[in-house]
JSON list of C-alpha atoms in Angstrom, two decimals:
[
{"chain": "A", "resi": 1, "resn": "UNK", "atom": "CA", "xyz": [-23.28, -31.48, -26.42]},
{"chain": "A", "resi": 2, "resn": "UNK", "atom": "CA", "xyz": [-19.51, -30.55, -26.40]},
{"chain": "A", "resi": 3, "resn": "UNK", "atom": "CA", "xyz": [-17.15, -32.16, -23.42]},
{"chain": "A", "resi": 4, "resn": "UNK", "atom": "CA", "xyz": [-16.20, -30.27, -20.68]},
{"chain": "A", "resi": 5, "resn": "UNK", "atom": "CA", "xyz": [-12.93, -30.34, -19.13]},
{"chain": "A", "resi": 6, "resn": "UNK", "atom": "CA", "xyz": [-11.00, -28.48, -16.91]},
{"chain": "A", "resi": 7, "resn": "UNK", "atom": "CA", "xyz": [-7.30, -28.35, -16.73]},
{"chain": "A", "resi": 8, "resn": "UNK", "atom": "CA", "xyz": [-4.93, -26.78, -13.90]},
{"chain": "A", "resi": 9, "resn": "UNK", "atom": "CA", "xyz": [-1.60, -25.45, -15.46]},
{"chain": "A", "resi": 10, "resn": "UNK", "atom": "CA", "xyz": [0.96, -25.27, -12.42]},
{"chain": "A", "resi": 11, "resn": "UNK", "atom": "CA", "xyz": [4.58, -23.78, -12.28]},
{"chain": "A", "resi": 12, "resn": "UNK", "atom": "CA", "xyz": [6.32, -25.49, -9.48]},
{"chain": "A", "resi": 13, "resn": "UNK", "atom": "CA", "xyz": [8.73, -23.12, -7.20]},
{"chain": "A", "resi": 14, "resn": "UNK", "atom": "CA", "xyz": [10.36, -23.30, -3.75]},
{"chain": "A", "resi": 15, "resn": "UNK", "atom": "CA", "xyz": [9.97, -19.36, -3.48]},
{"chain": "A", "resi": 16, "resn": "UNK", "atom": "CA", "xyz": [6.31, -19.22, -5.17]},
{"chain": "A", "resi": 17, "resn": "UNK", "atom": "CA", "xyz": [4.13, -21.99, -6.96]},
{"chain": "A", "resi": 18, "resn": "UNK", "atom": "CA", "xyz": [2.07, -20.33, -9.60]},
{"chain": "A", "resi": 19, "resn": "UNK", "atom": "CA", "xyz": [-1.33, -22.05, -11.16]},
{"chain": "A", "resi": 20, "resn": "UNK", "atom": "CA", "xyz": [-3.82, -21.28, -12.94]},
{"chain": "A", "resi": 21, "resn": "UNK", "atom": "CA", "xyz": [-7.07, -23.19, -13.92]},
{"chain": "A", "resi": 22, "resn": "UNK", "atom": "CA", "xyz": [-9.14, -23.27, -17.75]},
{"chain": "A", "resi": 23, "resn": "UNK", "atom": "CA", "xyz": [-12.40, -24.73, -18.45]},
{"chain": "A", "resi": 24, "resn": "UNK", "atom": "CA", "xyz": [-12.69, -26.12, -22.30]},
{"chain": "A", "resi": 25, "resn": "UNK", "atom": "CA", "xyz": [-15.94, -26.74, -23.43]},
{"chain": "A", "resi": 26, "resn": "UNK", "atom": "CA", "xyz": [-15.44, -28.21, -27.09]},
{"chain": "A", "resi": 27, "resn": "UNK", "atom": "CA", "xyz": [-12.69, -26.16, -28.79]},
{"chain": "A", "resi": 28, "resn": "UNK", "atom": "CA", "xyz": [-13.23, -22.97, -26.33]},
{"chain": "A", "resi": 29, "resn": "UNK", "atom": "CA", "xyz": [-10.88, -22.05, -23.21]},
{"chain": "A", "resi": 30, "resn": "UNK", "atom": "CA", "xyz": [-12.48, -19.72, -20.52]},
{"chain": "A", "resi": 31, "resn": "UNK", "atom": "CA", "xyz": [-10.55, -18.62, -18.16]},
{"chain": "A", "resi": 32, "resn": "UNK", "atom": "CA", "xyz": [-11.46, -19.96, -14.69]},
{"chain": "A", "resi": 33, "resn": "UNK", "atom": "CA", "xyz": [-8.37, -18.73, -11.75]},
{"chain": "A", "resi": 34, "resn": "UNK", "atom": "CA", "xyz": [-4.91, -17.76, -11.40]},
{"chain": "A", "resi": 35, "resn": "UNK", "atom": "CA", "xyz": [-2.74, -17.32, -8.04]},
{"chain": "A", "resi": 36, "resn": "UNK", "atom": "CA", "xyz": [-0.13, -18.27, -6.54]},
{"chain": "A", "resi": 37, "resn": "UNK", "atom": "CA", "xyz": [1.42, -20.16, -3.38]},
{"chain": "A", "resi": 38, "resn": "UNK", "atom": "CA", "xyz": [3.41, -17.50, -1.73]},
{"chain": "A", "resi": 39, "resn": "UNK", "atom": "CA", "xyz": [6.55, -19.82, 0.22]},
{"chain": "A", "resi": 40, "resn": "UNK", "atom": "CA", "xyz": [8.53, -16.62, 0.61]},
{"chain": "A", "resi": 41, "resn": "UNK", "atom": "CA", "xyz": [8.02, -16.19, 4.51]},
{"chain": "A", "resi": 42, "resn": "UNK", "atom": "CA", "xyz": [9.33, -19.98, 5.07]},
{"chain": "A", "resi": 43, "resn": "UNK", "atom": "CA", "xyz": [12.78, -20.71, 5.75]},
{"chain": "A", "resi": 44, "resn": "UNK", "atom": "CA", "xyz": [12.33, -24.74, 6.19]},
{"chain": "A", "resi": 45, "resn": "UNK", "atom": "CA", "xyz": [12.80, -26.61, 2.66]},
{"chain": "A", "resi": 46, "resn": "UNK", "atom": "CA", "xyz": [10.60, -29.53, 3.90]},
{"chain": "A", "resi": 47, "resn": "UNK", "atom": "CA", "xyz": [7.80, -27.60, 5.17]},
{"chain": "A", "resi": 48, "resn": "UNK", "atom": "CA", "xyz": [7.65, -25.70, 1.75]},
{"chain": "A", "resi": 49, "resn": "UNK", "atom": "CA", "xyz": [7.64, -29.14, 0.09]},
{"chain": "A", "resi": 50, "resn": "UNK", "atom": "CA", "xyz": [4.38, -30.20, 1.87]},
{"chain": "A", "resi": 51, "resn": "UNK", "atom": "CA", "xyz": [3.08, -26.48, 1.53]},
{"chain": "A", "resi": 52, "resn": "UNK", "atom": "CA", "xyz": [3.17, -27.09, -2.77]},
{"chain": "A", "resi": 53, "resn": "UNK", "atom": "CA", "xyz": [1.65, -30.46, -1.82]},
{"chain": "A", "resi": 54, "resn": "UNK", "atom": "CA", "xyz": [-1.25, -29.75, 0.46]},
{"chain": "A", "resi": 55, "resn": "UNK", "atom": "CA", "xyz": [-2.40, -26.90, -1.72]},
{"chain": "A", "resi": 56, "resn": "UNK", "atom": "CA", "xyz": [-1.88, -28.82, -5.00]},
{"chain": "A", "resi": 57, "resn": "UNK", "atom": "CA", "xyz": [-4.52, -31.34, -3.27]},
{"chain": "A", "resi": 58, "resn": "UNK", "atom": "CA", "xyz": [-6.81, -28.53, -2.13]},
{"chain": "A", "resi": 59, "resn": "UNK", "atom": "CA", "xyz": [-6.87, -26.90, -5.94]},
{"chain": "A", "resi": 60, "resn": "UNK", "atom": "CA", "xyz": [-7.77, -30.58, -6.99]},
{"chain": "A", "resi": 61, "resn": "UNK", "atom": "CA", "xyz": [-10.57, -31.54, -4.50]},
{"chain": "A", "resi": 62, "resn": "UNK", "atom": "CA", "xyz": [-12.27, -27.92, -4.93]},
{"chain": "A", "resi": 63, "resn": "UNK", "atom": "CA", "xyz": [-12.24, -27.85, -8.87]},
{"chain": "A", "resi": 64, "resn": "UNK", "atom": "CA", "xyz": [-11.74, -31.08, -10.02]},
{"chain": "A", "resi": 65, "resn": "UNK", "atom": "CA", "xyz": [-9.18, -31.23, -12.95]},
{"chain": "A", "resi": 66, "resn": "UNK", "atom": "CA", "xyz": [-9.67, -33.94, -15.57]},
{"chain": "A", "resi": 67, "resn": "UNK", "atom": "CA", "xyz": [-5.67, -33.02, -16.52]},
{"chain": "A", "resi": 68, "resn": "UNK", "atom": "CA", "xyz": [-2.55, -30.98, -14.83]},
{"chain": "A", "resi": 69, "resn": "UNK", "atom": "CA", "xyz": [-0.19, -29.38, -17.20]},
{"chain": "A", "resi": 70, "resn": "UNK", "atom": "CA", "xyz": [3.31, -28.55, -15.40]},
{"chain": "A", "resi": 71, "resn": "UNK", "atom": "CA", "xyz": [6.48, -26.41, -16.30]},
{"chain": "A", "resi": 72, "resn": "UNK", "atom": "CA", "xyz": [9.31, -28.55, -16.31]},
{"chain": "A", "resi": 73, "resn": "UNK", "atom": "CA", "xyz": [12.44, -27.09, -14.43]},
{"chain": "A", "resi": 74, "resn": "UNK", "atom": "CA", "xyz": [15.01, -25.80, -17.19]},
{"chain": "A", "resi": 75, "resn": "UNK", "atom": "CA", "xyz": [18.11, -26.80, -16.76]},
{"chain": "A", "resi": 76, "resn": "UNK", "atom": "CA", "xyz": [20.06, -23.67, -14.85]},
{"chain": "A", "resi": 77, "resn": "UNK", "atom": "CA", "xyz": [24.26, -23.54, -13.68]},
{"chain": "A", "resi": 78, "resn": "UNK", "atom": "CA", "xyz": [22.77, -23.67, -9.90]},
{"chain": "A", "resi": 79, "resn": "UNK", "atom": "CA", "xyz": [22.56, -27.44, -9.16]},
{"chain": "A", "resi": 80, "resn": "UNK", "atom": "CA", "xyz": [21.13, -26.55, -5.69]},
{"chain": "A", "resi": 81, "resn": "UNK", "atom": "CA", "xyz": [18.48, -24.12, -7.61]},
{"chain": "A", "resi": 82, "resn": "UNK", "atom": "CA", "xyz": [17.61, -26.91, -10.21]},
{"chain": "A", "resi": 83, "resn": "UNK", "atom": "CA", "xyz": [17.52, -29.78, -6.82]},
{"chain": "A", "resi": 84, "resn": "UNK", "atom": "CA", "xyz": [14.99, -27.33, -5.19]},
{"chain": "A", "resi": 85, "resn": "UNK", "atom": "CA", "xyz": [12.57, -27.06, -7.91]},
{"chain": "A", "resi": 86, "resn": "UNK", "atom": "CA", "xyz": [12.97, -30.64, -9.12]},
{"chain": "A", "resi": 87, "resn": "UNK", "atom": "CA", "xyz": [11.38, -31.44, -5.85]},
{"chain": "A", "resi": 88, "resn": "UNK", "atom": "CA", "xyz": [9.07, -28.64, -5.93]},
{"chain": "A", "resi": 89, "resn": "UNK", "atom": "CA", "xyz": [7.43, -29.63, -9.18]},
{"chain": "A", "resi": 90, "resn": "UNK", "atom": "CA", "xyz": [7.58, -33.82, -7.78]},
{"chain": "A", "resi": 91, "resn": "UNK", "atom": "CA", "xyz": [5.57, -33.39, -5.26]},
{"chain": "A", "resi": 92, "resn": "UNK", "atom": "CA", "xyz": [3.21, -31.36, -7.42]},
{"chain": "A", "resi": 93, "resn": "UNK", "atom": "CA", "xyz": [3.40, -34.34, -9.72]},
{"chain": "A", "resi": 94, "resn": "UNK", "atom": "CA", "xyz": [2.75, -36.55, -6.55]},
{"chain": "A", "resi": 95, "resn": "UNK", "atom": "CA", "xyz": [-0.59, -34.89, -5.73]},
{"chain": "A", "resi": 96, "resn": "UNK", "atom": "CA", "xyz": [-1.83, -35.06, -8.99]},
{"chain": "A", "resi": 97, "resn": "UNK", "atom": "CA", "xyz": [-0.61, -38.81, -9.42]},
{"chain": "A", "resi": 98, "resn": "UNK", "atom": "CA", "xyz": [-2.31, -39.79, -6.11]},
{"chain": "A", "resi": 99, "resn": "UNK", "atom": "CA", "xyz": [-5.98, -38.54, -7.30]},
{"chain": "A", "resi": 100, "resn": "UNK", "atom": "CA", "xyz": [-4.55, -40.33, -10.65]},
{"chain": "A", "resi": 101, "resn": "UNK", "atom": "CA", "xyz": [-4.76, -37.00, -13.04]},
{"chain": "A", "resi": 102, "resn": "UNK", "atom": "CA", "xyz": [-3.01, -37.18, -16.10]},
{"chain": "A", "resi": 103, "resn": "UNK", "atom": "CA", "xyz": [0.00, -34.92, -16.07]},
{"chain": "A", "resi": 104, "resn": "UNK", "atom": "CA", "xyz": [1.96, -33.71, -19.07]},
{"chain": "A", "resi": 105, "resn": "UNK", "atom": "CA", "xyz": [4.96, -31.73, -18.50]},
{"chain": "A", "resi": 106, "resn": "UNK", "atom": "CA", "xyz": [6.19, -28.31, -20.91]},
{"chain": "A", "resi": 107, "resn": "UNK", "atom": "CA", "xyz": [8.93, -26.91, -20.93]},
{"chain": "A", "resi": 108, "resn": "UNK", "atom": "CA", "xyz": [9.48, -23.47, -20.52]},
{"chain": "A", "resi": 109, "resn": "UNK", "atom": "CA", "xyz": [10.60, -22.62, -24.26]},
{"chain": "A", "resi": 110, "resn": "UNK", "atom": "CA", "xyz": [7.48, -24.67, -25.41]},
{"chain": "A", "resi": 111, "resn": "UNK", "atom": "CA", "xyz": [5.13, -22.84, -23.25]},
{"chain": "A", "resi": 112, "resn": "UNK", "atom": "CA", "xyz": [6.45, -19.61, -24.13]},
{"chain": "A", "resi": 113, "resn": "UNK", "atom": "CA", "xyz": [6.48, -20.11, -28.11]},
{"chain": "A", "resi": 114, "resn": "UNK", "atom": "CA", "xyz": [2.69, -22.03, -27.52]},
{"chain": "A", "resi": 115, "resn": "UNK", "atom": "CA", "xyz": [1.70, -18.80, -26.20]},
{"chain": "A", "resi": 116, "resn": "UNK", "atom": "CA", "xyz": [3.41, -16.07, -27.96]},
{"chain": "A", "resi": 117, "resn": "UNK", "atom": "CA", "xyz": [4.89, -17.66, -31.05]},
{"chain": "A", "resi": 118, "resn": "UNK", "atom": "CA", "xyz": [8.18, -16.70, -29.49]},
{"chain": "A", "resi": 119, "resn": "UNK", "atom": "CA", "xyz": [10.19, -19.84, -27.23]},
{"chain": "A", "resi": 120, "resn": "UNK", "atom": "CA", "xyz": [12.45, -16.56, -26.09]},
{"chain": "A", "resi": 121, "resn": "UNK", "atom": "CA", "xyz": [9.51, -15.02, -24.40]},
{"chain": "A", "resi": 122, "resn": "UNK", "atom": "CA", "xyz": [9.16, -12.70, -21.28]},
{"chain": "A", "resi": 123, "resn": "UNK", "atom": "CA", "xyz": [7.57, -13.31, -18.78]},
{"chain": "A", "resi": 124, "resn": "UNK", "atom": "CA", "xyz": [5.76, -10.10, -19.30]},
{"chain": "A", "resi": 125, "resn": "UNK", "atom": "CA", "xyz": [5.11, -11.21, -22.63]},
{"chain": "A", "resi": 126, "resn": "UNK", "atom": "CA", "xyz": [3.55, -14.03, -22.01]},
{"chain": "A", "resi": 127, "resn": "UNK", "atom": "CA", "xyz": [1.55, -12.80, -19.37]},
{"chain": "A", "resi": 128, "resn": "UNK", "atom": "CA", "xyz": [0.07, -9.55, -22.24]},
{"chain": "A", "resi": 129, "resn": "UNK", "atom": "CA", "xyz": [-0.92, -12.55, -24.53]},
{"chain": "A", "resi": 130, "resn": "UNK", "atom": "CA", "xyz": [-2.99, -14.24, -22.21]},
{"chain": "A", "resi": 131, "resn": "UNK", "atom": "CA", "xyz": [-4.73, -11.32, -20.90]},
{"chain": "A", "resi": 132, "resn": "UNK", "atom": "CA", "xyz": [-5.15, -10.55, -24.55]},
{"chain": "A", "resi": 133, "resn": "UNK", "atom": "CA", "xyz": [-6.31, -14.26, -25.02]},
{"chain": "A", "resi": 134, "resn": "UNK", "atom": "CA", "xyz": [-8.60, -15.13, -22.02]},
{"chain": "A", "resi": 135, "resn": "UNK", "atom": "CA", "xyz": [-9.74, -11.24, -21.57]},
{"chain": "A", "resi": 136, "resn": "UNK", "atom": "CA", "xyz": [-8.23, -11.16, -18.27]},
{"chain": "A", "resi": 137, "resn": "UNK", "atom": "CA", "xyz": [-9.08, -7.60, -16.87]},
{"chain": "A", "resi": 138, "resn": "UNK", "atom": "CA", "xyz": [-5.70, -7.51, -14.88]},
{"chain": "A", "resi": 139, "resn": "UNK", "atom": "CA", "xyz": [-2.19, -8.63, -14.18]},
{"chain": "A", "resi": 140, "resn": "UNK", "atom": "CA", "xyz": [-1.21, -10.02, -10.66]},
{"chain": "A", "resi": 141, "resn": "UNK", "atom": "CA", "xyz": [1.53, -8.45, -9.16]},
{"chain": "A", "resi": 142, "resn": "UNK", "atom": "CA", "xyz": [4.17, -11.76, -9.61]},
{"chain": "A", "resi": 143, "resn": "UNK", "atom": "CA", "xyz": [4.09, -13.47, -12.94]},
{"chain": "A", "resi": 144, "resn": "UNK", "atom": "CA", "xyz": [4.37, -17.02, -11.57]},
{"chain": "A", "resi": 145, "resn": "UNK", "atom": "CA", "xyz": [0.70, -17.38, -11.44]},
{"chain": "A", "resi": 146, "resn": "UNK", "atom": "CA", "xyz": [0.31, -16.25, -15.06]},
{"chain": "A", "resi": 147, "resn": "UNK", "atom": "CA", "xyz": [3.14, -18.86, -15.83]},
{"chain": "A", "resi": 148, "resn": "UNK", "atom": "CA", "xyz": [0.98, -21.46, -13.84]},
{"chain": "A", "resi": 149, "resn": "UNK", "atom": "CA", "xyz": [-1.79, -20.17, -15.97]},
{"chain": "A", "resi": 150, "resn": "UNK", "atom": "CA", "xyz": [0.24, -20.49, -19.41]},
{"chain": "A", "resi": 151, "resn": "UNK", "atom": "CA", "xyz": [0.82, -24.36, -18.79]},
{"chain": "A", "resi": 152, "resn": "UNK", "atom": "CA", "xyz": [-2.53, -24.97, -19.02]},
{"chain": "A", "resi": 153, "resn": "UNK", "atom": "CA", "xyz": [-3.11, -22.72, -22.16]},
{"chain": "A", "resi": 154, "resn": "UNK", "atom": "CA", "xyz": [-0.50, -24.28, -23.89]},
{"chain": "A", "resi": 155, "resn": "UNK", "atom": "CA", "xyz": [-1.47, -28.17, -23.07]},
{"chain": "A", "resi": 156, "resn": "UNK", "atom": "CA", "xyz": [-4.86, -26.75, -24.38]},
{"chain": "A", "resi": 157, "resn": "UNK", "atom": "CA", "xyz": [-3.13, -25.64, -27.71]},
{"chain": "A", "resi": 158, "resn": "UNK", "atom": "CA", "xyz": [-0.88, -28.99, -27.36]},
{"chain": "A", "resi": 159, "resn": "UNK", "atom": "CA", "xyz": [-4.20, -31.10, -27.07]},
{"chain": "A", "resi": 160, "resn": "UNK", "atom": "CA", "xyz": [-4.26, -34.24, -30.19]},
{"chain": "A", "resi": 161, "resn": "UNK", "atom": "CA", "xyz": [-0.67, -33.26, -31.15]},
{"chain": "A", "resi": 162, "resn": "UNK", "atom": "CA", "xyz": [1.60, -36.61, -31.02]},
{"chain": "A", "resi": 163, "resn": "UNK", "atom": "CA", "xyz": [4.67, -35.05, -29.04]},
{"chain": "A", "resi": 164, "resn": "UNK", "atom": "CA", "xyz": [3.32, -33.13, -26.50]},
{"chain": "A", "resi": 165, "resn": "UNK", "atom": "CA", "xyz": [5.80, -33.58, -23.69]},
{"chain": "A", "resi": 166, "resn": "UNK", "atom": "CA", "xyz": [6.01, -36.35, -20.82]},
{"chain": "A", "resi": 167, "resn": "UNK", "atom": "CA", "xyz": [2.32, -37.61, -20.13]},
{"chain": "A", "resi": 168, "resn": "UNK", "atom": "CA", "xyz": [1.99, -39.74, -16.43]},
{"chain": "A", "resi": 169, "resn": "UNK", "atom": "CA", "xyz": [-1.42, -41.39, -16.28]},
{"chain": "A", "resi": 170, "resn": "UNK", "atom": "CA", "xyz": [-0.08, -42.72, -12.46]},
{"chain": "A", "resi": 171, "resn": "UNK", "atom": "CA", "xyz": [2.66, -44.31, -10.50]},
{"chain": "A", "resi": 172, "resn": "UNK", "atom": "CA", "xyz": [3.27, -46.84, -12.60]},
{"chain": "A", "resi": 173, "resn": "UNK", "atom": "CA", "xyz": [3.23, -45.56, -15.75]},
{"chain": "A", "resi": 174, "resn": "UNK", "atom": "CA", "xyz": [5.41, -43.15, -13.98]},
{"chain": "A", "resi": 175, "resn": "UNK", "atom": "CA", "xyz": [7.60, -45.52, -13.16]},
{"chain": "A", "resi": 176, "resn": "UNK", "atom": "CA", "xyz": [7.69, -47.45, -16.48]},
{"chain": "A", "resi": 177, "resn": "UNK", "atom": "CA", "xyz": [8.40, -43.82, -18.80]},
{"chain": "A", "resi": 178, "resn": "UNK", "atom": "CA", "xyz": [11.28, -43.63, -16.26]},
{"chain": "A", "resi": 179, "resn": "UNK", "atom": "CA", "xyz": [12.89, -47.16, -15.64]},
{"chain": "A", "resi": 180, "resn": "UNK", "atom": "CA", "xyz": [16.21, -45.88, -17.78]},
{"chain": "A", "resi": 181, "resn": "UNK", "atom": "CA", "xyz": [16.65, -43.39, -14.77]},
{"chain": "A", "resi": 182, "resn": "UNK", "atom": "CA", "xyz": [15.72, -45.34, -12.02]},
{"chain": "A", "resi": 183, "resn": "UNK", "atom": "CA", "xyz": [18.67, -47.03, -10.21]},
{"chain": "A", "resi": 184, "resn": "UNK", "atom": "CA", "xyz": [17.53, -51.19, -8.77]}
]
């Protein structure tokens, strides 16, 4: 009997947090859901903050993940920008840490070229290719959830390959991957 597993592939925002879920039996993705967080209509930073947080629990006590793949921010000329989704994507990591699910973390070149062959993707790109791939019978409107969706495609592809990304097990092997960074 082949292992089932289930992982949720987020991509952490401010504006809107896209995810999507897979189910892997043995060496076979099915698609399971893809949407997104829409934090548009909020003007308070903090409230969005416990907005990614809240739902991140709620997608993790309704389907369970065994693993959480998540886009890492990419390094942008907007320090503000880059602070804003730094947070966004740690308290996603939070969540996921406090039900102590694995996390790995892509960046966006690697998710793009695990999906399309092509680290310069679109986002439209990527989004074809895994309608293509998972048989999806439409687009949403915003490509965030489809790049939610991609992370968890591409840990799928990723999965037994030695340099995957940065893997968090929980706090403190958070804490210990990080120590260089930490300030005492």
């Amino acid at each position: 009997m082949s292992k089932e597993k289930i992982i949720l592939g987020i991509d952490p925002g401010t504006t809107i947090m896209g995810f999507g879920l897979i189910k892997v039996i043995g060496k076979t993705m099915q698609f399971m859901q893809l949407n997104e967080l829409d934090l548009k209509k909020y003007d308070d930073h903090y409230l969005k903050l416990k907005l990614i947080f809240e739902r991140t629990i709620e997608l993790i006590d309704t389907h369970h993940p065994d693993e959480i793949a998540i886009e890492a921010p990419f390094f942008g000329k907007n320090v503000q920008s880059m602070l804003k989704l730094g947070r966004a994507q740690g308290v996603a990591m939070a969540a996921g840490l406090s039900r102590e699910i694995p996390i790995t973390e892509y960046s966006p070149k690697k998710i793009k070229m695990a999906i399309t062959g092509n680290g310069n993707a679109s986002k439209e790109q990527v989004a074809k290719m895994l309608q293509s791939l998972l048989n999806l019978k439409s687009l949403p409107k915003n490509l965030d959830a489809t790049d939610g969706l991609a992370a968890a495609v591409c840990h799928f592809y990723n999965e037994g390959k030695v340099e995957v990304g940065k893997n968090y097990t929980g706090w403190s092997a958070f804490v210990k991957q990080n120590e260089g960074r930490i300030k005492k």
